[in-house]
PDB file of C-alpha atoms and ligand atoms in Angstrom:
ATOM      1  CA  UNK R 555       0.000   0.000   0.000  1.00  0.00           C
ATOM      2  CA  UNK R 556       1.247   3.452  -0.878  1.00  0.00           C
ATOM      3  CA  UNK R 557       2.311   5.689   1.964  1.00  0.00           C
ATOM      4  CA  UNK R 558      -0.201   8.353   0.940  1.00  0.00           C
ATOM      5  CA  UNK R 559      -2.969   5.767   1.187  1.00  0.00           C
ATOM      6  CA  UNK R 560      -1.831   4.773   4.652  1.00  0.00           C
ATOM      7  CA  UNK R 561      -1.779   8.394   5.705  1.00  0.00           C
ATOM      8  CA  UNK R 562      -5.277   8.853   4.324  1.00  0.00           C
ATOM      9  CA  UNK R 563      -6.606   5.795   6.154  1.00  0.00           C
ATOM     10  CA  UNK R 564      -5.010   6.944   9.386  1.00  0.00           C
ATOM     11  CA  UNK R 565      -6.677  10.324   9.014  1.00  0.00           C
ATOM     12  CA  UNK R 566      -9.986   8.631   8.285  1.00  0.00           C
ATOM     13  CA  UNK R 567      -9.638   6.469  11.389  1.00  0.00           C
ATOM     14  CA  UNK R 568      -9.113   9.604  13.463  1.00  0.00           C
ATOM     15  CA  UNK R 569     -12.112  11.368  11.896  1.00  0.00           C
ATOM     16  CA  UNK R 570     -14.255   8.261  12.420  1.00  0.00           C
ATOM     17  CA  UNK R 571     -13.236   8.143  16.086  1.00  0.00           C
ATOM     18  CA  UNK R 572     -14.084  11.828  16.515  1.00  0.00           C
ATOM     19  CA  UNK R 573     -17.425  11.274  14.753  1.00  0.00           C
ATOM     20  CA  UNK R 574     -18.175   8.419  17.142  1.00  0.00           C
ATOM     21  CA  UNK R 575     -17.551  10.622  20.177  1.00  0.00           C
ATOM     22  CA  UNK R 576     -19.595  13.511  18.737  1.00  0.00           C
ATOM     23  CA  UNK R 577     -22.337  11.096  17.715  1.00  0.00           C
ATOM     24  CA  UNK R 578     -22.514   9.608  21.202  1.00  0.00           C
ATOM     25  CA  UNK R 579     -22.684  13.123  22.661  1.00  0.00           C
ATOM     26  CA  UNK R 580     -25.472  14.166  20.324  1.00  0.00           C
ATOM     27  CA  UNK R 581     -27.338  10.932  21.068  1.00  0.00           C
ATOM     28  CA  UNK R 582     -27.091  11.703  24.772  1.00  0.00           C
ATOM     29  CA  UNK R 583     -28.309  15.268  24.333  1.00  0.00           C
ATOM     30  CA  UNK R 584     -31.169  14.156  22.124  1.00  0.00           C
ATOM     31  CA  UNK R 585     -32.218  11.542  24.638  1.00  0.00           C
ATOM     32  CA  UNK R 586     -32.289  14.248  27.298  1.00  0.00           C
ATOM     33  CA  UNK R 587     -34.437  16.489  25.146  1.00  0.00           C
ATOM     34  CA  UNK R 588     -36.639  13.488  24.460  1.00  0.00           C
ATOM     35  CA  UNK R 589     -36.576  14.184  20.782  1.00  0.00           C
ATOM     36  CA  UNK R 590     -38.899  11.789  19.065  1.00  0.00           C
ATOM     37  CA  UNK R 591     -37.697  11.082  15.605  1.00  0.00           C
ATOM     38  CA  UNK R 592     -40.815   9.095  14.844  1.00  0.00           C
ATOM     39  CA  UNK R 593     -42.767  12.211  13.918  1.00  0.00           C
ATOM     40  CA  UNK R 594     -40.299  12.935  11.140  1.00  0.00           C
ATOM     41  CA  UNK R 595     -40.673  10.894   8.041  1.00  0.00           C
ATOM     42  CA  UNK R 596     -39.128  11.330   4.639  1.00  0.00           C
ATOM     43  CA  UNK R 597     -41.595  10.801   1.880  1.00  0.00           C
ATOM     44  CA  UNK R 598     -40.291   8.278  -0.586  1.00  0.00           C
ATOM     45  CA  UNK R 599     -43.585   7.131  -2.044  1.00  0.00           C
ATOM     46  CA  UNK R 600     -43.477   7.224  -5.800  1.00  0.00           C
ATOM     47  CA  UNK R 601     -39.695   7.480  -6.043  1.00  0.00           C
ATOM     48  CA  UNK R 602     -38.266   4.587  -7.931  1.00  0.00           C
ATOM     49  CA  UNK R 603     -34.541   4.164  -8.138  1.00  0.00           C
ATOM     50  CA  UNK R 604     -31.933   1.463  -8.097  1.00  0.00           C
ATOM     51  CA  UNK R 605     -31.541  -1.502 -10.376  1.00  0.00           C
ATOM     52  CA  UNK R 606     -29.267  -4.418 -10.999  1.00  0.00           C
ATOM     53  CA  UNK R 607     -25.529  -3.837 -10.932  1.00  0.00           C
ATOM     54  CA  UNK R 608     -22.307  -5.661 -11.549  1.00  0.00           C
ATOM     55  CA  UNK R 609     -19.538  -4.570  -9.182  1.00  0.00           C
ATOM     56  CA  UNK R 610     -16.492  -5.967  -7.406  1.00  0.00           C
ATOM     57  CA  UNK R 611     -16.572  -6.444  -3.635  1.00  0.00           C
ATOM     58  CA  UNK R 612     -13.705  -5.576  -1.290  1.00  0.00           C
ATOM     59  CA  UNK R 613     -12.464  -9.153  -1.531  1.00  0.00           C
ATOM     60  CA  UNK R 614     -12.084  -8.794  -5.287  1.00  0.00           C
ATOM     61  CA  UNK R 615     -15.117 -10.951  -6.172  1.00  0.00           C
ATOM     62  CA  UNK R 616     -17.552  -9.823  -8.883  1.00  0.00           C
ATOM     63  CA  UNK R 617     -21.082  -9.472  -7.511  1.00  0.00           C
ATOM     64  CA  UNK R 618     -24.529  -8.416  -8.699  1.00  0.00           C
ATOM     65  CA  UNK R 619     -27.648  -7.290  -6.882  1.00  0.00           C
ATOM     66  CA  UNK R 620     -28.710 -10.964  -6.743  1.00  0.00           C
ATOM     67  CA  UNK R 621     -25.814 -11.753  -4.385  1.00  0.00           C
ATOM     68  CA  UNK R 622     -27.794  -9.871  -1.735  1.00  0.00           C
ATOM     69  CA  UNK R 623     -31.195 -11.321  -2.666  1.00  0.00           C
ATOM     70  CA  UNK R 624     -33.596 -11.619   0.240  1.00  0.00           C
ATOM     71  CA  UNK R 625     -31.769  -8.931   2.229  1.00  0.00           C
ATOM     72  CA  UNK R 626     -32.723  -5.401   3.058  1.00  0.00           C
ATOM     73  CA  UNK R 627     -29.928  -3.275   1.684  1.00  0.00           C
ATOM     74  CA  UNK R 628     -28.568  -0.168   3.352  1.00  0.00           C
ATOM     75  CA  UNK R 629     -26.625   1.532   0.578  1.00  0.00           C
ATOM     76  CA  UNK R 630     -24.263   4.465   0.938  1.00  0.00           C
ATOM     77  CA  UNK R 631     -22.234   6.061  -1.859  1.00  0.00           C
ATOM     78  CA  UNK R 632     -18.939   7.836  -1.271  1.00  0.00           C
ATOM     79  CA  UNK R 633     -15.199   7.425  -1.634  1.00  0.00           C
ATOM     80  CA  UNK R 634     -12.377   6.473   0.696  1.00  0.00           C
ATOM     81  CA  UNK R 635     -10.335   9.690   0.249  1.00  0.00           C
ATOM     82  CA  UNK R 636     -13.312  11.790   1.292  1.00  0.00           C
ATOM     83  CA  UNK R 637     -11.883  14.090   3.952  1.00  0.00           C
ATOM     84  CA  UNK R 638     -14.949  14.543   6.109  1.00  0.00           C
ATOM     85  CA  UNK R 639     -18.433  13.521   4.982  1.00  0.00           C
ATOM     86  CA  UNK R 640     -17.927   9.837   4.193  1.00  0.00           C
ATOM     87  CA  UNK R 641     -16.132   8.843   7.413  1.00  0.00           C
ATOM     88  CA  UNK R 642     -18.785  10.643   9.455  1.00  0.00           C
ATOM     89  CA  UNK R 643     -21.633   9.057   7.514  1.00  0.00           C
ATOM     90  CA  UNK R 644     -20.108   5.574   7.691  1.00  0.00           C
ATOM     91  CA  UNK R 645     -19.487   5.980  11.404  1.00  0.00           C
ATOM     92  CA  UNK R 646     -23.134   6.984  11.761  1.00  0.00           C
ATOM     93  CA  UNK R 647     -24.258   3.895   9.834  1.00  0.00           C
ATOM     94  CA  UNK R 648     -21.947   1.801  12.039  1.00  0.00           C
ATOM     95  CA  UNK R 649     -23.497   3.294  15.194  1.00  0.00           C
ATOM     96  CA  UNK R 650     -26.999   2.666  13.805  1.00  0.00           C
ATOM     97  CA  UNK R 651     -26.139  -0.962  12.965  1.00  0.00           C
ATOM     98  CA  UNK R 652     -24.663  -1.524  16.437  1.00  0.00           C
ATOM     99  CA  UNK R 653     -27.794  -0.049  17.985  1.00  0.00           C
ATOM    100  CA  UNK R 654     -30.054  -2.271  15.830  1.00  0.00           C
ATOM    101  CA  UNK R 655     -27.908  -5.244  16.813  1.00  0.00           C
ATOM    102  CA  UNK R 656     -28.353  -4.580  20.526  1.00  0.00           C
ATOM    103  CA  UNK R 657     -32.085  -3.857  20.216  1.00  0.00           C
ATOM    104  CA  UNK R 658     -33.042  -6.695  17.886  1.00  0.00           C
ATOM    105  CA  UNK R 659     -30.259  -8.897  16.455  1.00  0.00           C
ATOM    106  CA  UNK R 660     -32.760 -10.614  14.142  1.00  0.00           C
ATOM    107  CA  UNK R 661     -33.328  -7.339  12.314  1.00  0.00           C
ATOM    108  CA  UNK R 662     -29.598  -6.903  11.801  1.00  0.00           C
ATOM    109  CA  UNK R 663     -29.488 -10.371  10.241  1.00  0.00           C
ATOM    110  CA  UNK R 664     -31.877  -9.167   7.530  1.00  0.00           C
ATOM    111  CA  UNK R 665     -29.696  -6.207   6.547  1.00  0.00           C
ATOM    112  CA  UNK R 666     -26.774  -6.015   4.153  1.00  0.00           C
ATOM    113  CA  UNK R 667     -25.010  -2.647   4.359  1.00  0.00           C
ATOM    114  CA  UNK R 668     -23.191  -1.717   1.148  1.00  0.00           C
ATOM    115  CA  UNK R 669     -20.681   1.084   0.647  1.00  0.00           C
ATOM    116  CA  UNK R 670     -20.382   1.803  -3.075  1.00  0.00           C
ATOM    117  CA  UNK R 671     -17.479   3.970  -4.204  1.00  0.00           C
ATOM    118  CA  UNK R 672     -17.953   6.891  -6.571  1.00  0.00           C
ATOM    119  CA  UNK R 673     -14.178   6.835  -7.171  1.00  0.00           C
ATOM    120  CA  UNK R 674     -13.232   3.460  -8.707  1.00  0.00           C
ATOM    121  CA  UNK R 675      -9.987   4.905 -10.092  1.00  0.00           C
ATOM    122  CA  UNK R 676      -8.432   5.103  -6.619  1.00  0.00           C
ATOM    123  CA  UNK R 677     -10.737   2.800  -4.664  1.00  0.00           C
ATOM    124  CA  UNK R 678      -9.420  -0.606  -5.654  1.00  0.00           C
ATOM    125  CA  UNK R 679     -10.777  -3.653  -3.775  1.00  0.00           C
ATOM    126  CA  UNK R 680      -7.651  -3.529  -1.572  1.00  0.00           C
ATOM    127  CA  UNK R 681      -8.223   0.119  -0.641  1.00  0.00           C
ATOM    128  CA  UNK R 682     -11.933  -0.583  -0.057  1.00  0.00           C
ATOM    129  CA  UNK R 683     -11.058  -3.526   2.178  1.00  0.00           C
ATOM    130  CA  UNK R 684      -8.730  -1.453   4.382  1.00  0.00           C
ATOM    131  CA  UNK R 685     -11.382   1.240   4.577  1.00  0.00           C
ATOM    132  CA  UNK R 686     -14.484  -0.784   5.450  1.00  0.00           C
ATOM    133  CA  UNK R 687     -12.428  -2.567   8.101  1.00  0.00           C
ATOM    134  CA  UNK R 688     -12.619   0.615  10.163  1.00  0.00           C
ATOM    135  CA  UNK R 689     -16.392   0.501  10.313  1.00  0.00           C
ATOM    136  CA  UNK R 690     -19.096  -2.105  11.060  1.00  0.00           C
ATOM    137  CA  UNK R 691     -18.029  -5.655  10.200  1.00  0.00           C
ATOM    138  CA  UNK R 692     -21.170  -6.199   8.116  1.00  0.00           C
ATOM    139  CA  UNK R 693     -20.382  -3.397   5.659  1.00  0.00           C
ATOM    140  CA  UNK R 694     -19.308  -4.630   2.229  1.00  0.00           C
ATOM    141  CA  UNK R 695     -17.331  -2.241   0.037  1.00  0.00           C
ATOM    142  CA  UNK R 696     -18.134  -2.281  -3.669  1.00  0.00           C
ATOM    143  CA  UNK R 697     -16.079  -0.906  -6.535  1.00  0.00           C
ATOM    144  CA  UNK R 698     -15.673  -1.854 -10.208  1.00  0.00           C
ATOM    145  CA  UNK R 699     -14.747  -0.440 -13.579  1.00  0.00           C
ATOM    146  CA  UNK R 700     -15.574   3.211 -14.279  1.00  0.00           C
ATOM    147  CA  UNK R 701     -18.460   2.040 -16.473  1.00  0.00           C
ATOM    148  CA  UNK R 702     -19.869  -0.315 -13.821  1.00  0.00           C
ATOM    149  CA  UNK R 703     -19.685   2.366 -11.146  1.00  0.00           C
ATOM    150  CA  UNK R 704     -21.146   5.006 -13.461  1.00  0.00           C
ATOM    151  CA  UNK R 705     -24.083   2.725 -14.158  1.00  0.00           C
ATOM    152  CA  UNK R 706     -24.935   2.117 -10.494  1.00  0.00           C
ATOM    153  CA  UNK R 707     -24.463   5.808  -9.643  1.00  0.00           C
ATOM    154  CA  UNK R 708     -26.947   6.751 -12.348  1.00  0.00           C
ATOM    155  CA  UNK R 709     -29.414   4.044 -11.305  1.00  0.00           C
ATOM    156  CA  UNK R 710     -29.411   5.424  -7.760  1.00  0.00           C
ATOM    157  CA  UNK R 711     -29.436   9.045  -8.968  1.00  0.00           C
ATOM    158  CA  UNK R 712     -26.242   9.908  -7.157  1.00  0.00           C
ATOM    159  CA  UNK R 713     -24.359  13.021  -8.105  1.00  0.00           C
ATOM    160  CA  UNK R 714     -20.597  12.470  -8.155  1.00  0.00           C
ATOM    161  CA  UNK R 715     -18.102  14.756  -9.820  1.00  0.00           C
ATOM    162  CA  UNK R 716     -14.333  15.030  -9.611  1.00  0.00           C
ATOM    163  CA  UNK R 717     -13.219  18.467  -8.460  1.00  0.00           C
ATOM    164  CA  UNK R 718     -10.603  20.293 -10.494  1.00  0.00           C
ATOM    165  CA  UNK R 719      -7.008  19.714  -9.419  1.00  0.00           C
ATOM    166  CA  UNK R 720      -5.010  22.915  -9.153  1.00  0.00           C
ATOM    167  CA  UNK R 721      -2.186  23.239 -11.678  1.00  0.00           C
ATOM    168  CA  UNK R 722       1.033  21.725 -10.359  1.00  0.00           C
ATOM    169  CA  UNK R 723      -0.694  19.376  -7.930  1.00  0.00           C
ATOM    170  CA  UNK R 724      -0.720  15.585  -8.193  1.00  0.00           C
ATOM    171  CA  UNK R 725      -3.490  14.729 -10.690  1.00  0.00           C
ATOM    172  CA  UNK R 726      -4.459  11.746  -8.519  1.00  0.00           C
ATOM    173  CA  UNK R 727      -4.929  13.999  -5.494  1.00  0.00           C
ATOM    174  CA  UNK R 728      -8.396  15.172  -6.453  1.00  0.00           C
ATOM    175  CA  UNK R 729     -11.419  15.763  -4.306  1.00  0.00           C
ATOM    176  CA  UNK R 730     -14.895  14.697  -5.264  1.00  0.00           C
ATOM    177  CA  UNK R 731     -18.280  16.331  -4.857  1.00  0.00           C
ATOM    178  CA  UNK R 732     -20.970  13.785  -4.255  1.00  0.00           C
ATOM    179  CA  UNK R 733     -24.417  13.441  -2.790  1.00  0.00           C
ATOM    180  CA  UNK R 734     -24.416  11.761   0.605  1.00  0.00           C
ATOM    181  CA  UNK R 735     -27.644   9.782   0.732  1.00  0.00           C
ATOM    182  CA  UNK R 736     -28.141   6.424   2.369  1.00  0.00           C
ATOM    183  CA  UNK R 737     -30.881   4.293   0.891  1.00  0.00           C
ATOM    184  CA  UNK R 738     -32.808   1.530   2.599  1.00  0.00           C
ATOM    185  CA  UNK R 739     -33.949  -0.911  -0.079  1.00  0.00           C
ATOM    186  CA  UNK R 740     -36.340  -3.829   0.416  1.00  0.00           C
ATOM    187  CA  UNK R 741     -35.481  -7.447  -0.461  1.00  0.00           C
ATOM    188  CA  UNK R 742     -37.418  -6.763  -3.693  1.00  0.00           C
ATOM    189  CA  UNK R 743     -35.146  -3.768  -4.304  1.00  0.00           C
ATOM    190  CA  UNK R 744     -37.829  -1.185  -3.691  1.00  0.00           C
ATOM    191  CA  UNK R 745     -36.838   2.072  -2.007  1.00  0.00           C
ATOM    192  CA  UNK R 746     -38.079   2.167   1.603  1.00  0.00           C
ATOM    193  CA  UNK R 747     -36.242   5.147   3.123  1.00  0.00           C
ATOM    194  CA  UNK R 748     -33.741   7.820   2.237  1.00  0.00           C
ATOM    195  CA  UNK R 749     -31.446   9.061   5.008  1.00  0.00           C
ATOM    196  CA  UNK R 750     -29.736  12.389   4.762  1.00  0.00           C
ATOM    197  CA  UNK R 751     -26.705  13.879   6.471  1.00  0.00           C
ATOM    198  CA  UNK R 752     -28.848  15.565   9.114  1.00  0.00           C
ATOM    199  CA  UNK R 753     -30.411  12.238  10.138  1.00  0.00           C
ATOM    200  CA  UNK R 754     -28.822  10.859  13.291  1.00  0.00           C
ATOM    201  CA  UNK R 755     -27.755   7.272  13.954  1.00  0.00           C
ATOM    202  CA  UNK R 756     -30.692   7.052  16.385  1.00  0.00           C
ATOM    203  CA  UNK R 757     -33.096   8.155  13.705  1.00  0.00           C
ATOM    204  CA  UNK R 758     -31.748   5.623  11.203  1.00  0.00           C
ATOM    205  CA  UNK R 759     -31.837   2.782  13.761  1.00  0.00           C
ATOM    206  CA  UNK R 760     -35.376   3.723  14.828  1.00  0.00           C
ATOM    207  CA  UNK R 761     -36.603   3.941  11.248  1.00  0.00           C
ATOM    208  CA  UNK R 762     -35.052   0.593  10.294  1.00  0.00           C
ATOM    209  CA  UNK R 763     -36.392  -1.140  13.413  1.00  0.00           C
ATOM    210  CA  UNK R 764     -39.832   0.317  12.746  1.00  0.00           C
ATOM    211  CA  UNK R 765     -39.927  -0.836   9.139  1.00  0.00           C
ATOM    212  CA  UNK R 766     -38.334  -4.288   9.208  1.00  0.00           C
TER     213      UNK R 766
HETATM  214 NI1  LIG K  36     -17.697  11.800   0.898  1.00  0.00          NI
END
């Protein structure tokens, strides 16, 4: 592994740890305020997105949607060099999964969390493997060829765009703008819920437990 990659992963681990502490703090405060997330509900009726895909998992094995047949899928799009948003979001998903696990382990059994990269150029299966290792053990990282990734991004209506690299900088050291939605899909691959950045781990866990 390149040294820059190691540095990046180390930074991500630190951000994820910070996110965990902040997340726990927010969870505590919200519990004190007795915030009921149940009154909030994102309307997803009528939105159809998703579709079959062919991608490569973090163990280097080619997979399709059918590999996760019968499972509810919690799908998040991002990339491993993301400085801030992705580690925080993945930490949040990890916290939600841990909370679901402790509340009702049978529900967790029904879920397959998937982290799909928007940056297949840098996110090889090896890089994905190192990255998902820092989060919940159930999370599978998916990458693929540019075409395969482009196809799944479009199917899930994700916006992902490479940012311009300033002249003189390493062309591989680019940032990426991307939408940060997490989708809950049914075993029949129907959209059940969309989670946004402002949704807490508690909200996600509560919504999943209420719907599965
Ligand atoms: Ni990101």
